[in-house]
mmCIF file of C-alpha atoms in Angstrom:
data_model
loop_
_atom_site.group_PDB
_atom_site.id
_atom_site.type_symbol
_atom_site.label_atom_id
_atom_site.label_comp_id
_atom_site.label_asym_id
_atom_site.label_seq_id
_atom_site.Cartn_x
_atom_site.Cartn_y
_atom_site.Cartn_z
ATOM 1 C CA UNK A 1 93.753 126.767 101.296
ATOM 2 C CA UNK A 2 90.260 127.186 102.088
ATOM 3 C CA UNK A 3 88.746 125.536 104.958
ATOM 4 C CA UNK A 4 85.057 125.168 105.552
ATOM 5 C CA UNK A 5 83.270 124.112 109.040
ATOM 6 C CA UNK A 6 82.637 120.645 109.850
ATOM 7 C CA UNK A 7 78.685 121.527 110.088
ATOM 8 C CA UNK A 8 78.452 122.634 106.655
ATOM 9 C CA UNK A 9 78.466 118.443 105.926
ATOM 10 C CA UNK A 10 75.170 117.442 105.922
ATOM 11 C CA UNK A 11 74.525 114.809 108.417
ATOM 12 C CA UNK A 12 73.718 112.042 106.130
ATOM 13 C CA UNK A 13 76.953 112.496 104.723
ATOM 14 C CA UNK A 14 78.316 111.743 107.844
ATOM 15 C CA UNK A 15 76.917 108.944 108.580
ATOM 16 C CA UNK A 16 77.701 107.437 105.659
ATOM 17 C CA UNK A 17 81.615 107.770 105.633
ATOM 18 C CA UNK A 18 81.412 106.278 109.580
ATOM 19 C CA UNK A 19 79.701 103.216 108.138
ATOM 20 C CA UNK A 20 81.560 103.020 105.116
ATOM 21 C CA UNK A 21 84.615 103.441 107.908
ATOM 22 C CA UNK A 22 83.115 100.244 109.901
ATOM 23 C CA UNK A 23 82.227 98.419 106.703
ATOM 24 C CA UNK A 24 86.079 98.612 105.898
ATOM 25 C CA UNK A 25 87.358 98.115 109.386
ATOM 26 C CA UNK A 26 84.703 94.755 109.665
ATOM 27 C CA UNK A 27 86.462 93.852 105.958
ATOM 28 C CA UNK A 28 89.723 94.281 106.988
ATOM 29 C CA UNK A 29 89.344 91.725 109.904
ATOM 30 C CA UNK A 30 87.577 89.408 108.055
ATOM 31 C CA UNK A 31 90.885 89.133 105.475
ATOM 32 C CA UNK A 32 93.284 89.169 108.271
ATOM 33 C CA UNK A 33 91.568 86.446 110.246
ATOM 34 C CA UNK A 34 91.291 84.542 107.396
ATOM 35 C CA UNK A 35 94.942 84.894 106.232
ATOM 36 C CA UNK A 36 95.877 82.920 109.264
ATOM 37 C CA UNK A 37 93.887 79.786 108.378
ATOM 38 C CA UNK A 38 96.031 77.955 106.010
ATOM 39 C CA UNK A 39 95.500 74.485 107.596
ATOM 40 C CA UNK A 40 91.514 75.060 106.909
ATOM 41 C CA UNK A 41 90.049 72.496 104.079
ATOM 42 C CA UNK A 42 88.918 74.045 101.563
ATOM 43 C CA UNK A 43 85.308 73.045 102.406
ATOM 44 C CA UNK A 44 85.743 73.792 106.032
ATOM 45 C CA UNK A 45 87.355 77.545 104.912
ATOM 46 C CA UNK A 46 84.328 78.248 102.586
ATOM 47 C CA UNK A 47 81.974 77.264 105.978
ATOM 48 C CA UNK A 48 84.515 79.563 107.941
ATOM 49 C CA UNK A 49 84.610 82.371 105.660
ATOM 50 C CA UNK A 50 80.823 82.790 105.136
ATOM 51 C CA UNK A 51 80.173 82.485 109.018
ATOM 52 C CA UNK A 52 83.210 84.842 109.635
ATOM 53 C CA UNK A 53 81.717 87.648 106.713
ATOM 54 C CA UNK A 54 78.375 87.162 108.088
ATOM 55 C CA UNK A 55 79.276 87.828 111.577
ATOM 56 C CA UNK A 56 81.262 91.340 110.578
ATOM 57 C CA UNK A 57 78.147 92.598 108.247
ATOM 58 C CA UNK A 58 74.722 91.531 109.283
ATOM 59 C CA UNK A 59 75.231 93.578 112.299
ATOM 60 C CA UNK A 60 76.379 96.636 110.327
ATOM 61 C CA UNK A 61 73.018 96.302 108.645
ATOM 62 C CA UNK A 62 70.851 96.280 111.401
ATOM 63 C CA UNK A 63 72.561 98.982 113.443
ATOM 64 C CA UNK A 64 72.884 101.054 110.563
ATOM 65 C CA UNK A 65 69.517 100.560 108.928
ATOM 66 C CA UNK A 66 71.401 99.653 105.868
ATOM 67 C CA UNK A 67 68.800 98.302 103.631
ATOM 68 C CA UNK A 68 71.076 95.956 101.699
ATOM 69 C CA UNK A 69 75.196 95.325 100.600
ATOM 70 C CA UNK A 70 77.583 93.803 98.759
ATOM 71 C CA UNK A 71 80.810 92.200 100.254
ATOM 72 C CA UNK A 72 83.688 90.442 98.259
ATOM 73 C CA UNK A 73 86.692 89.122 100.147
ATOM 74 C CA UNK A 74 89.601 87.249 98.413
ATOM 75 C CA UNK A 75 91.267 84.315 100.091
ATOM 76 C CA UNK A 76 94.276 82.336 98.719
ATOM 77 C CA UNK A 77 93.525 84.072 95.541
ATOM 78 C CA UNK A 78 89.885 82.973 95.381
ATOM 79 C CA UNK A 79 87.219 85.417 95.231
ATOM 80 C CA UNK A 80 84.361 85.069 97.184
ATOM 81 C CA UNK A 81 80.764 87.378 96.960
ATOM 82 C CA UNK A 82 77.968 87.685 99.591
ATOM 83 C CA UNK A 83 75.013 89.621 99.242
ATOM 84 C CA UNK A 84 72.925 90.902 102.110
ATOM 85 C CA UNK A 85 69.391 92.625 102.063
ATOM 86 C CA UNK A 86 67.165 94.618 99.484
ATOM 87 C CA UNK A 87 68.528 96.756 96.380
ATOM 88 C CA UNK A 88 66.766 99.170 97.548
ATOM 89 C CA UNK A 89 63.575 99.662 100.487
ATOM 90 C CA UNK A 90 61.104 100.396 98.227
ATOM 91 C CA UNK A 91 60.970 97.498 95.426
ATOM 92 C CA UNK A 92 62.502 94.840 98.298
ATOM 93 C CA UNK A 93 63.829 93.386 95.179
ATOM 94 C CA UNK A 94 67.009 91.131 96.768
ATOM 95 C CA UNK A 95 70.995 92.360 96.099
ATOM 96 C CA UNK A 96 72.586 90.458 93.300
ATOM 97 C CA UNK A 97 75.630 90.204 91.982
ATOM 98 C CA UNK A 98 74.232 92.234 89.301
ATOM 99 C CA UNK A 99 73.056 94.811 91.751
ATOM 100 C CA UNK A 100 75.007 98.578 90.932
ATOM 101 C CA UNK A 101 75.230 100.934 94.217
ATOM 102 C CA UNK A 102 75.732 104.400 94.014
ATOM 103 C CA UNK A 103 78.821 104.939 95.347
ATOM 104 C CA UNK A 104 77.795 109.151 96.700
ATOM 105 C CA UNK A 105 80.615 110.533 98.222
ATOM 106 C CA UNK A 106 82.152 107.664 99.765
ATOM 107 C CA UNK A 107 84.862 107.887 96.974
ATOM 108 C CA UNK A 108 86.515 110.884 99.671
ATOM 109 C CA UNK A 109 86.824 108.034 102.187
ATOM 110 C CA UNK A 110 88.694 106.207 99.517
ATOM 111 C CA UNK A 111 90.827 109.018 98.035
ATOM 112 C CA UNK A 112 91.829 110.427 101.384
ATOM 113 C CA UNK A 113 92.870 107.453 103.405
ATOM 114 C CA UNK A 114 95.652 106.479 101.114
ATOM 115 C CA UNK A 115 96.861 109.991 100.868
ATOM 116 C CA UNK A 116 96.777 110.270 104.504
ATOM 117 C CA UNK A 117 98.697 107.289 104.381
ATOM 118 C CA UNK A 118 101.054 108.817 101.909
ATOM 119 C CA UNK A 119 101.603 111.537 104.128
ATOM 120 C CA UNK A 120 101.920 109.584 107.538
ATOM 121 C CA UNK A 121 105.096 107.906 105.759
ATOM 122 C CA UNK A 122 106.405 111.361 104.592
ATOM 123 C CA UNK A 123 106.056 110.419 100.575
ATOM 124 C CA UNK A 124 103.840 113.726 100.471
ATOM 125 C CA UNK A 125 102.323 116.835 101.803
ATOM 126 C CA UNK A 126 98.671 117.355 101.765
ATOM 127 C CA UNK A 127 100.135 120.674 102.263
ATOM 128 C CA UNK A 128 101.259 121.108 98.521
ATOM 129 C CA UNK A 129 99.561 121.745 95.488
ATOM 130 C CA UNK A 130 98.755 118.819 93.599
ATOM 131 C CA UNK A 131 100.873 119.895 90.760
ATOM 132 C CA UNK A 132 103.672 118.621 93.218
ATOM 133 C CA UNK A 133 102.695 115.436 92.211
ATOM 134 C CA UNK A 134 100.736 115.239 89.119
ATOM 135 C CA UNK A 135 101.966 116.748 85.507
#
């Protein structure tokens, strides 16, 4: 297997997965603290939930100079959307829920955390070929 040094990533790529990493990690609290309000009224939850998702993200935005961003959360089986900043810097033209991101290579985030979990609960090896697995 061949392994190639950490500083052959350019930096940009880095900082991408780390916010895509907090962006999850802010997500992921937002559904477990709102898993635990099952008393809420429905009103009252749709107040909470937008407060709660707009405490985890705006802050991501600022620190991360991310220009704008999508967030959908499900609750009880309802889907909610929120949509923070610009499309993009230069046209300031505000996100949508028509808006398409390019994803870059934030897909690797996606792909490897599952497998790590895979691995973690001894299912597989990142060790083996992928023919292990695959036909």
């Amino acid at each position: 297997m061949m392994r190639y040094p950490a500083r052959t990533f350019e930096w940009g790529k880095r900082r991408q997965l780390r916010i895509v990493a907090k962006a999850a990690a802010a997500l992921i609290a937002v559904i477990v603290f709102f898993s635990t309000l099952a008393t809420t009224t429905a009103v009252g939850q749709s107040d909470a939930l937008t407060a709660s998702v707009d405490r985890a993200f705006r802050p991501l935005l600022a620190q991360y100079d991310i220009p704008g961003m999508a967030v959908a959360v499900t609750v009880n089986g309802q889907r909610h959307y929120f949509n923070y900043g610009a499309a993009s810097k230069q046209s300031a033209a505000p996100v949508t829920p028509d808006t398409i991101f390019e994803h870059g290579s934030i897909s690797k985030t996606f792909t490897a955390t599952p497998a790590s979990y895979a691995q973690a609960l001894g299912r597989i090896s990142l060790n083996d070929h992928p023919g292990a697995y695959m036909p």
